[in-house]
mmCIF file of C-alpha atoms and ligand atoms in Angstrom:
data_model
loop_
_atom_site.group_PDB
_atom_site.id
_atom_site.type_symbol
_atom_site.label_atom_id
_atom_site.label_comp_id
_atom_site.label_asym_id
_atom_site.label_seq_id
_atom_site.Cartn_x
_atom_site.Cartn_y
_atom_site.Cartn_z
ATOM 1 C CA MET A 167 37.426 149.307 35.354
ATOM 2 C CA PRO A 168 38.216 145.562 35.411
ATOM 3 C CA SER A 169 35.288 143.289 36.368
ATOM 4 C CA THR A 170 37.470 141.401 38.796
ATOM 5 C CA VAL A 171 39.594 143.487 41.144
ATOM 6 C CA TYR A 172 42.294 142.008 43.353
ATOM 7 C CA ILE A 173 43.543 144.121 46.224
ATOM 8 C CA LEU A 174 46.202 143.428 48.825
ATOM 9 C CA ALA A 175 45.543 145.351 52.041
ATOM 10 C CA ILE A 176 47.792 145.907 55.031
ATOM 11 C CA GLU A 177 46.780 146.984 58.567
ATOM 12 C CA SER A 178 49.535 148.014 60.962
ATOM 13 C CA SER A 179 47.993 150.835 62.974
ATOM 14 C CA CYS A 180 48.587 149.361 66.438
ATOM 15 C CA ASP A 181 50.052 146.078 67.634
ATOM 16 C CA ASP A 182 48.829 143.559 65.067
ATOM 17 C CA THR A 183 50.457 143.105 61.703
ATOM 18 C CA ALA A 184 47.750 142.030 59.256
ATOM 19 C CA ALA A 185 47.413 141.450 55.540
ATOM 20 C CA ALA A 186 44.422 140.432 53.456
ATOM 21 C CA VAL A 187 43.677 139.754 49.785
ATOM 22 C CA ILE A 188 40.250 140.515 48.391
ATOM 23 C CA ARG A 189 38.638 139.636 45.045
ATOM 24 C CA ASN A 190 35.973 142.321 44.616
ATOM 25 C CA ASP A 191 34.125 142.090 47.963
ATOM 26 C CA GLU A 192 35.181 138.501 48.759
ATOM 27 C CA VAL A 193 38.087 137.828 51.087
ATOM 28 C CA LEU A 194 40.548 135.238 49.808
ATOM 29 C CA ALA A 195 43.029 135.502 52.664
ATOM 30 C CA ASN A 196 43.062 137.212 56.074
ATOM 31 C CA ILE A 197 46.278 136.859 58.076
ATOM 32 C CA VAL A 198 46.976 138.449 61.470
ATOM 33 C CA ALA A 199 50.242 138.225 63.410
ATOM 34 C CA ASN A 200 49.646 139.256 67.021
ATOM 35 C CA GLN A 201 52.430 140.828 69.049
ATOM 36 C CA ASP A 202 52.806 139.207 72.435
ATOM 37 C CA VAL A 203 55.841 141.344 73.243
ATOM 38 C CA HIS A 204 53.625 144.057 74.894
ATOM 39 C CA LYS A 205 52.061 141.818 77.565
ATOM 40 C CA ALA A 206 54.921 142.256 80.006
ATOM 41 C CA TYR A 207 54.537 146.065 79.921
ATOM 42 C CA GLY A 208 50.746 146.246 80.556
ATOM 43 C CA GLY A 209 50.166 148.170 77.325
ATOM 44 C CA VAL A 210 51.432 148.673 73.789
ATOM 45 C CA VAL A 211 55.010 149.975 73.625
ATOM 46 C CA PRO A 212 55.123 151.966 70.332
ATOM 47 C CA GLU A 213 58.817 151.372 69.593
ATOM 48 C CA LEU A 214 58.449 147.590 70.099
ATOM 49 C CA ALA A 215 55.302 147.603 67.927
ATOM 50 C CA SER A 216 57.155 149.268 65.013
ATOM 51 C CA ARG A 217 60.015 146.796 65.257
ATOM 52 C CA SER A 218 57.628 143.825 65.279
ATOM 53 C CA HIS A 219 55.750 145.171 62.267
ATOM 54 C CA GLN A 220 59.063 145.443 60.418
ATOM 55 C CA LYS A 221 59.865 141.834 61.283
ATOM 56 C CA ASN A 222 56.385 140.542 60.449
ATOM 57 C CA ILE A 223 55.316 142.443 57.399
ATOM 58 C CA VAL A 224 57.098 140.483 54.662
ATOM 59 C CA PRO A 225 56.108 136.968 55.922
ATOM 60 C CA VAL A 226 52.516 138.113 56.649
ATOM 61 C CA VAL A 227 52.073 139.549 53.140
ATOM 62 C CA GLU A 228 53.702 136.502 51.559
ATOM 63 C CA GLN A 229 51.392 134.219 53.478
ATOM 64 C CA ALA A 230 48.303 136.243 52.501
ATOM 65 C CA LEU A 231 49.242 135.975 48.776
ATOM 66 C CA LYS A 232 49.925 132.231 49.165
ATOM 67 C CA VAL A 233 46.610 131.510 50.940
ATOM 68 C CA ALA A 234 44.770 133.592 48.326
ATOM 69 C CA GLY A 235 46.502 131.581 45.617
ATOM 70 C CA ILE A 236 47.432 134.596 43.531
ATOM 71 C CA ASP A 237 50.646 136.127 42.283
ATOM 72 C CA LYS A 238 51.415 139.723 43.181
ATOM 73 C CA GLY A 239 51.414 140.505 39.432
ATOM 74 C CA GLN A 240 47.623 139.991 39.502
ATOM 75 C CA LEU A 241 47.007 142.760 42.057
ATOM 76 C CA ASN A 242 45.023 145.785 40.858
ATOM 77 C CA ALA A 243 45.911 147.920 43.879
ATOM 78 C CA VAL A 244 47.803 147.873 47.162
ATOM 79 C CA ALA A 245 46.012 149.355 50.191
ATOM 80 C CA CYS A 246 47.064 150.229 53.685
ATOM 81 C CA THR A 247 45.700 151.901 56.826
ATOM 82 C CA ILE A 248 46.907 155.503 56.648
ATOM 83 C CA GLY A 249 45.630 156.550 60.102
ATOM 84 C CA PRO A 250 44.737 157.046 62.860
ATOM 85 C CA GLY A 251 47.109 154.967 64.960
ATOM 86 C CA LEU A 252 50.672 154.784 66.235
ATOM 87 C CA LEU A 253 52.778 156.787 63.816
ATOM 88 C CA GLY A 254 55.765 154.433 63.804
ATOM 89 C CA SER A 255 53.522 151.434 63.213
ATOM 90 C CA LEU A 256 51.585 153.199 60.430
ATOM 91 C CA LEU A 257 54.878 154.176 58.732
ATOM 92 C CA VAL A 258 55.935 150.540 58.396
ATOM 93 C CA GLY A 259 52.679 149.581 56.619
ATOM 94 C CA THR A 260 52.405 152.687 54.450
ATOM 95 C CA SER A 261 56.059 152.634 53.327
ATOM 96 C CA PHE A 262 55.722 148.944 52.394
ATOM 97 C CA ALA A 263 52.376 149.409 50.576
ATOM 98 C CA LYS A 264 53.529 152.468 48.668
ATOM 99 C CA SER A 265 56.769 150.769 47.567
ATOM 100 C CA LEU A 266 54.970 147.623 46.450
ATOM 101 C CA SER A 267 52.383 149.645 44.508
ATOM 102 C CA GLN A 268 55.243 151.493 42.748
ATOM 103 C CA VAL A 269 57.058 148.266 41.877
ATOM 104 C CA LEU A 270 53.855 146.716 40.505
ATOM 105 C CA GLY A 271 52.703 149.913 38.763
ATOM 106 C CA VAL A 272 49.259 149.816 40.422
ATOM 107 C CA PRO A 273 47.428 152.434 42.558
ATOM 108 C CA PHE A 274 48.113 152.883 46.239
ATOM 109 C CA ILE A 275 44.983 153.258 48.405
ATOM 110 C CA GLY A 276 45.168 154.853 51.873
ATOM 111 C CA VAL A 277 42.337 153.741 54.170
ATOM 112 C CA HIS A 278 40.992 155.346 57.360
ATOM 113 C CA HIS A 279 41.105 152.719 60.131
ATOM 114 C CA MET A 280 37.659 153.554 61.539
ATOM 115 C CA GLN A 281 36.129 153.544 58.081
ATOM 116 C CA GLY A 282 37.559 150.023 57.878
ATOM 117 C CA HIS A 283 35.739 149.000 61.068
ATOM 118 C CA ILE A 284 32.498 150.470 59.692
ATOM 119 C CA MET A 285 32.864 148.508 56.476
ATOM 120 C CA SER A 286 33.504 145.216 58.351
ATOM 121 C CA HIS A 287 29.835 144.185 57.861
ATOM 122 C CA PHE A 288 30.286 144.172 54.107
ATOM 123 C CA ILE A 289 33.108 141.608 53.993
ATOM 124 C CA GLN A 290 32.004 138.562 52.004
ATOM 125 C CA GLU A 291 33.516 135.110 51.750
ATOM 126 C CA PRO A 292 33.498 133.066 48.543
ATOM 127 C CA GLY A 293 30.558 130.616 48.480
ATOM 128 C CA ASN A 294 29.063 131.949 51.723
ATOM 129 C CA ARG A 295 27.535 135.365 51.110
ATOM 130 C CA ILE A 296 25.943 137.069 54.080
ATOM 131 C CA GLU A 297 23.226 139.676 54.487
ATOM 132 C CA VAL A 298 24.574 143.229 54.791
ATOM 133 C CA PRO A 299 23.132 146.434 56.306
ATOM 134 C CA GLN A 300 20.751 148.453 54.136
ATOM 135 C CA TYR A 301 21.489 152.179 53.858
ATOM 136 C CA PRO A 302 20.957 154.376 55.772
ATOM 137 C CA TYR A 303 21.680 152.776 59.141
ATOM 138 C CA LEU A 304 23.184 153.626 62.517
ATOM 139 C CA CYS A 305 26.679 152.364 63.325
ATOM 140 C CA LEU A 306 28.182 152.269 66.779
ATOM 141 C CA THR A 307 31.967 152.021 66.505
ATOM 142 C CA VAL A 308 33.705 150.918 69.690
ATOM 143 C CA SER A 309 37.449 150.331 69.734
ATOM 144 C CA GLY A 310 40.506 150.974 71.872
ATOM 145 C CA GLY A 311 40.668 154.556 70.692
ATOM 146 C CA HIS A 312 37.167 155.475 69.489
ATOM 147 C CA THR A 313 33.547 155.424 70.562
ATOM 148 C CA GLN A 314 31.294 156.952 67.943
ATOM 149 C CA LEU A 315 27.730 156.934 66.703
ATOM 150 C CA LEU A 316 27.495 157.458 62.959
ATOM 151 C CA GLU A 317 24.785 157.637 60.338
ATOM 152 C CA VAL A 318 26.029 155.641 57.370
ATOM 153 C CA SER A 319 24.127 156.768 54.235
ATOM 154 C CA ALA A 320 26.153 155.022 51.464
ATOM 155 C CA PRO A 321 29.480 153.182 51.116
ATOM 156 C CA LEU A 322 32.122 155.464 52.720
ATOM 157 C CA GLU A 323 29.568 158.176 53.484
ATOM 158 C CA THR A 324 29.127 158.819 57.185
ATOM 159 C CA LYS A 325 27.894 161.581 59.428
ATOM 160 C CA LEU A 326 29.155 161.746 63.022
ATOM 161 C CA LEU A 327 26.229 161.968 65.479
ATOM 162 C CA GLY A 328 28.147 161.736 68.732
ATOM 163 C CA GLU A 329 31.355 160.486 70.289
ATOM 164 C CA THR A 330 33.203 160.097 73.564
ATOM 165 C CA ILE A 331 34.432 163.223 75.346
ATOM 166 C CA ASP A 332 37.173 161.269 77.200
ATOM 167 C CA ASP A 333 38.034 157.562 77.213
ATOM 168 C CA ALA A 334 36.936 155.109 74.540
ATOM 169 C CA ALA A 335 34.825 152.032 75.460
ATOM 170 C CA GLY A 336 37.789 149.735 74.802
ATOM 171 C CA GLU A 337 39.938 151.904 77.087
ATOM 172 C CA ALA A 338 37.295 151.676 79.801
ATOM 173 C CA PHE A 339 37.499 147.887 79.580
ATOM 174 C CA ASP A 340 41.283 147.854 79.577
ATOM 175 C CA LYS A 341 41.681 150.385 82.417
ATOM 176 C CA GLY A 342 39.083 148.634 84.585
ATOM 177 C CA ALA A 343 40.853 145.334 83.903
ATOM 178 C CA LYS A 344 44.182 146.830 84.923
ATOM 179 C CA LEU A 345 42.681 148.025 88.215
ATOM 180 C CA MET A 346 41.695 144.374 88.876
ATOM 181 C CA GLY A 347 45.279 143.250 88.066
ATOM 182 C CA LEU A 348 44.417 141.620 84.711
ATOM 183 C CA ASP A 349 46.827 141.504 81.769
ATOM 184 C CA TYR A 350 46.659 143.865 78.765
ATOM 185 C CA PRO A 351 44.465 143.991 76.756
ATOM 186 C CA GLY A 352 41.921 143.438 79.489
ATOM 187 C CA GLY A 353 38.711 143.672 77.414
ATOM 188 C CA PRO A 354 38.652 140.043 76.242
ATOM 189 C CA LEU A 355 39.577 138.778 79.756
ATOM 190 C CA VAL A 356 36.800 140.799 81.420
ATOM 191 C CA ASP A 357 34.403 139.337 78.855
ATOM 192 C CA LYS A 358 35.593 135.805 79.668
ATOM 193 C CA LEU A 359 35.488 136.139 83.465
ATOM 194 C CA ALA A 360 32.121 137.972 83.347
ATOM 195 C CA LYS A 361 30.521 134.843 81.906
ATOM 196 C CA GLU A 362 30.866 133.199 85.380
ATOM 197 C CA GLY A 363 29.788 136.334 87.316
ATOM 198 C CA ASP A 364 26.646 138.151 88.471
ATOM 199 C CA PRO A 365 26.214 141.382 86.447
ATOM 200 C CA HIS A 366 23.891 142.868 89.112
ATOM 201 C CA ARG A 367 26.021 142.219 92.187
ATOM 202 C CA PHE A 368 27.648 145.682 92.073
ATOM 203 C CA ASP A 369 26.653 149.023 90.574
ATOM 204 C CA PHE A 370 28.812 151.936 89.438
ATOM 205 C CA ALA A 371 28.163 155.568 88.570
ATOM 206 C CA LYS A 372 26.960 156.270 85.046
ATOM 207 C CA PRO A 373 27.922 159.579 83.406
ATOM 208 C CA ALA A 374 25.427 162.382 82.807
ATOM 209 C CA VAL A 375 26.594 163.614 79.402
ATOM 210 C CA PRO A 376 24.161 165.309 77.014
ATOM 211 C CA ASP A 377 22.943 164.409 73.539
ATOM 212 C CA LEU A 378 24.745 161.486 71.877
ATOM 213 C CA GLN A 379 28.044 161.985 73.647
ATOM 214 C CA PHE A 380 29.756 159.321 75.734
ATOM 215 C CA SER A 381 32.019 159.499 78.751
ATOM 216 C CA PHE A 382 33.820 156.670 80.503
ATOM 217 C CA SER A 383 36.387 158.347 82.738
ATOM 218 C CA GLY A 384 33.904 158.820 85.638
ATOM 219 C CA LEU A 385 33.017 155.145 85.572
ATOM 220 C CA LYS A 386 36.693 154.210 85.830
ATOM 221 C CA THR A 387 37.173 156.587 88.779
ATOM 222 C CA SER A 388 34.019 155.262 90.524
ATOM 223 C CA PHE A 389 35.316 151.713 89.999
ATOM 224 C CA LEU A 390 38.758 152.680 91.392
ATOM 225 C CA TYR A 391 37.324 154.260 94.560
ATOM 226 C CA PHE A 392 34.995 151.294 95.095
ATOM 227 C CA LEU A 393 37.902 148.829 94.827
ATOM 228 C CA GLN A 394 40.077 150.891 97.164
ATOM 229 C CA LYS A 395 37.297 151.070 99.760
ATOM 230 C CA GLU A 396 36.560 147.358 99.621
ATOM 231 C CA LYS A 397 40.242 146.419 99.722
ATOM 232 C CA GLN A 398 40.629 148.339 103.006
ATOM 233 C CA LYS A 399 38.060 146.003 104.535
ATOM 234 C CA ASN A 400 39.270 142.843 102.805
ATOM 235 C CA GLU A 401 42.680 142.621 101.125
ATOM 236 C CA ARG A 402 41.546 139.743 98.977
ATOM 237 C CA PHE A 403 38.335 141.463 97.820
ATOM 238 C CA ILE A 404 39.261 141.541 94.132
ATOM 239 C CA GLU A 405 40.434 137.925 93.940
ATOM 240 C CA GLU A 406 37.350 136.704 95.843
ATOM 241 C CA ASN A 407 34.868 138.638 93.692
ATOM 242 C CA LEU A 408 36.647 138.815 90.341
ATOM 243 C CA ASN A 409 33.910 137.250 88.216
ATOM 244 C CA ASP A 410 31.113 139.426 89.728
ATOM 245 C CA LEU A 411 33.280 142.543 89.418
ATOM 246 C CA CYS A 412 33.931 141.837 85.711
ATOM 247 C CA ALA A 413 30.268 141.057 85.010
ATOM 248 C CA SER A 414 29.018 144.183 86.830
ATOM 249 C CA TYR A 415 31.624 146.544 85.333
ATOM 250 C CA GLN A 416 30.899 145.140 81.825
ATOM 251 C CA ARG A 417 27.120 145.496 82.349
ATOM 252 C CA VAL A 418 27.486 149.216 83.134
ATOM 253 C CA ILE A 419 29.674 149.854 80.026
ATOM 254 C CA VAL A 420 27.155 148.024 77.838
ATOM 255 C CA GLU A 421 24.256 149.953 79.401
ATOM 256 C CA ILE A 422 26.028 153.299 78.760
ATOM 257 C CA LEU A 423 26.519 152.287 75.112
ATOM 258 C CA MET A 424 22.990 150.965 74.575
ATOM 259 C CA ASP A 425 21.304 153.956 76.229
ATOM 260 C CA LYS A 426 22.844 156.211 73.602
ATOM 261 C CA VAL A 427 22.134 153.768 70.768
ATOM 262 C CA ALA A 428 18.441 153.830 71.763
ATOM 263 C CA LYS A 429 18.499 157.613 71.923
ATOM 264 C CA ALA A 430 20.150 157.857 68.479
ATOM 265 C CA ILE A 431 17.625 155.487 66.858
ATOM 266 C CA LYS A 432 14.794 157.475 68.375
ATOM 267 C CA GLN A 433 16.246 160.814 67.240
ATOM 268 C CA THR A 434 17.131 159.797 63.663
ATOM 269 C CA GLY A 435 14.469 157.202 62.940
ATOM 270 C CA LEU A 436 17.138 155.012 61.318
ATOM 271 C CA LYS A 437 15.902 151.509 60.646
ATOM 272 C CA GLY A 438 19.054 149.467 61.020
ATOM 273 C CA LEU A 439 21.781 149.101 63.646
ATOM 274 C CA ALA A 440 25.364 147.889 63.285
ATOM 275 C CA VAL A 441 28.152 147.705 65.817
ATOM 276 C CA ALA A 442 31.809 147.569 64.865
ATOM 277 C CA GLY A 443 35.334 147.766 66.324
ATOM 278 C CA GLY A 444 37.217 145.637 68.822
ATOM 279 C CA VAL A 445 34.615 146.001 71.575
ATOM 280 C CA SER A 446 31.955 144.627 69.214
ATOM 281 C CA ALA A 447 33.580 141.262 69.999
ATOM 282 C CA ASN A 448 32.199 141.618 73.527
ATOM 283 C CA SER A 449 29.584 138.939 74.187
ATOM 284 C CA ALA A 450 27.408 141.088 76.479
ATOM 285 C CA LEU A 451 27.305 143.958 73.940
ATOM 286 C CA ARG A 452 26.530 141.514 71.137
ATOM 287 C CA SER A 453 23.632 140.022 73.186
ATOM 288 C CA ALA A 454 22.353 143.518 74.042
ATOM 289 C CA VAL A 455 22.369 144.520 70.387
ATOM 290 C CA GLU A 456 20.580 141.309 69.344
ATOM 291 C CA ALA A 457 17.977 141.844 72.083
ATOM 292 C CA TYR A 458 17.472 145.453 71.004
ATOM 293 C CA GLY A 459 16.888 144.314 67.417
ATOM 294 C CA LYS A 460 14.255 141.794 68.540
ATOM 295 C CA THR A 461 12.424 144.191 70.868
ATOM 296 C CA HIS A 462 12.369 147.048 68.348
ATOM 297 C CA ASP A 463 11.990 144.823 65.284
ATOM 298 C CA ILE A 464 14.951 146.288 63.360
ATOM 299 C CA PRO A 465 17.772 144.416 61.649
ATOM 300 C CA VAL A 466 20.994 144.469 63.664
ATOM 301 C CA PHE A 467 24.552 143.553 62.555
ATOM 302 C CA THR A 468 27.529 142.446 64.580
ATOM 303 C CA PRO A 469 30.673 141.490 62.647
ATOM 304 C CA PRO A 470 32.065 137.930 62.798
ATOM 305 C CA LEU A 471 34.605 137.881 65.626
ATOM 306 C CA LYS A 472 37.604 137.703 63.258
ATOM 307 C CA TYR A 473 36.449 140.973 61.628
ATOM 308 C CA ALA A 474 35.570 142.742 64.911
ATOM 309 C CA THR A 475 39.080 143.257 66.299
ATOM 310 C CA ASP A 476 41.768 144.774 64.068
ATOM 311 C CA ASN A 477 42.212 142.909 60.790
ATOM 312 C CA ALA A 478 43.199 143.673 57.202
ATOM 313 C CA ALA A 479 40.028 142.272 55.534
ATOM 314 C CA MET A 480 38.171 145.397 56.720
ATOM 315 C CA ILE A 481 40.890 147.578 55.149
ATOM 316 C CA ALA A 482 40.624 145.537 51.940
ATOM 317 C CA ILE A 483 36.796 145.887 51.618
ATOM 318 C CA THR A 484 37.083 149.641 52.226
ATOM 319 C CA ALA A 485 39.862 149.899 49.649
ATOM 320 C CA TYR A 486 37.639 148.034 47.175
ATOM 321 C CA HIS A 487 34.919 150.647 47.567
ATOM 322 C CA GLN A 488 37.506 153.428 47.253
ATOM 323 C CA TYR A 489 38.804 151.709 44.107
ATOM 324 C CA LEU A 490 35.315 151.709 42.615
ATOM 325 C CA LYS A 491 35.174 155.471 43.220
ATOM 326 C CA GLU A 492 38.753 155.874 41.941
ATOM 327 C CA ASP A 493 39.599 157.367 45.288
ATOM 328 C CA PHE A 494 43.306 156.589 45.055
ATOM 329 C CA GLY A 495 46.043 157.821 47.390
ATOM 330 C CA SER A 496 49.186 159.516 46.251
ATOM 331 C CA LEU A 497 52.745 158.673 47.271
ATOM 332 C CA ASP A 498 53.023 161.911 49.227
ATOM 333 C CA GLN A 499 49.932 161.038 51.322
ATOM 334 C CA ARG A 500 51.284 160.877 54.835
ATOM 335 C CA ALA A 501 50.433 158.482 57.640
ATOM 336 C CA LEU A 502 48.548 160.367 60.396
ATOM 337 C CA ALA A 503 48.441 159.482 64.095
ATOM 338 C CA ARG A 504 45.246 161.542 64.368
ATOM 339 C CA MET A 505 42.905 161.645 61.460
ATOM 340 C CA PRO A 506 39.367 163.002 61.253
ATOM 341 C CA MET A 507 36.883 161.111 59.096
ATOM 342 C CA GLU A 508 35.799 163.204 56.110
HETATM 343 O O1 KG4 B 7 39.463 147.795 67.152
HETATM 344 P P1 KG4 B 7 40.499 147.216 68.038
HETATM 345 O O2 KG4 B 7 40.956 145.795 67.759
HETATM 346 O O3 KG4 B 7 41.785 148.123 68.024
HETATM 347 C C1 KG4 B 7 41.653 149.522 67.976
HETATM 348 O O4 KG4 B 7 41.379 150.080 66.878
HETATM 349 O O5 KG4 B 7 41.777 150.107 69.094
HETATM 350 O O6 KG4 B 7 39.973 147.356 69.528
HETATM 351 C C2 KG4 B 7 40.761 147.000 70.616
HETATM 352 C C3 KG4 B 7 39.930 147.160 71.863
HETATM 353 C C4 KG4 B 7 40.766 146.904 73.121
HETATM 354 O O7 KG4 B 7 40.486 147.951 74.054
HETATM 355 C C5 KG4 B 7 40.241 145.570 73.630
HETATM 356 O O8 KG4 B 7 40.333 145.398 75.016
HETATM 357 C C6 KG4 B 7 38.805 145.607 73.158
HETATM 358 O O9 KG4 B 7 38.866 146.222 71.885
HETATM 359 N N1 KG4 B 7 38.199 144.300 73.059
HETATM 360 C C7 KG4 B 7 37.219 143.861 73.882
HETATM 361 C C8 KG4 B 7 36.938 142.518 73.525
HETATM 362 N N2 KG4 B 7 37.758 142.185 72.490
HETATM 363 C C9 KG4 B 7 38.557 143.270 72.228
HETATM 364 N N3 KG4 B 7 36.559 144.484 74.885
HETATM 365 C C10 KG4 B 7 35.614 143.816 75.493
HETATM 366 N N4 KG4 B 7 35.280 142.515 75.217
HETATM 367 C C11 KG4 B 7 35.922 141.854 74.201
HETATM 368 N N5 KG4 B 7 35.582 140.603 73.931
HETATM 369 ZN ZN1 ZN B 8 40.615 149.102 65.396
#
């Protein structure tokens, strides 16, 4: 095993084409090309996403290598998100990564996207090392497709404690935003507008789901009926109350998440809390997590914003840990739209 490991990682599971280069656990380059093409459609159009990945992948990888200041001949492995995600998008990344690994004669490493989010707290930067979670700890992963509570006992070792039975937290943000006429993806916009609003102005139904499960579809329906009722009285209700609506809707989502986090900590006795995934960029959730850490005197971890939403640095750090375990993929490993976490 070489003492210095260079890995190129690619993330193309949804609508961002991303590439990163890592030297052991330190990120040397982290490039993301966002796809604006979907805005006009109010959601990600899979066929357009695949085409954009195909257009972006070579320049994004070239830029990552350039920023990292290394030649592709120095790479010890090429990694890529293998699933879950949009199949056509995943195929662009996996085909590219497998081919490059073959050409260079180095291992290919297939990474689970959600494992990547979980590992985002372990990404280091040269000359600026940060404190990382101590094992075991509780991780709340909240993205556009997942909402899970996991016990993380060692690198890449997780036990699922609970998850959503319907929509994911990110979906709840995006669907609520759509009902208010906001552009896709609505989560970041709700966050922004909520900063000027009153989070206690309105209240919405919270789900009654047992154990450590989550549910968000009832909240969305309650929000829809509320908006319909108010719009019958005042056509301009949404426009006139947008900031308060965003702040209140966001507060309820954050409360649903934090109620279960508190329950999980109580049940498991875990002494650390981390939150990961696109929704961990949400400022109200980040404040709630920080506040929870202070009140309960436990260390809490929220990833830097650039590592919260989809990025390739999280795939690279996960690949580095897989490399250390010699957990290499094979060329017949297929991209999977749905993929359980082992
Ligand atoms: O992890 P991610 O980038 O992609 C997936 O794996 O799905 O998560 C995307 C989700 C979207 O639903 C987006 O609206 C949400 O994360 N999101 C946010 C914020 N930033 C991204 N939701 C609320 N507040 C934010 N600041
Ligand atoms: Zn993600």
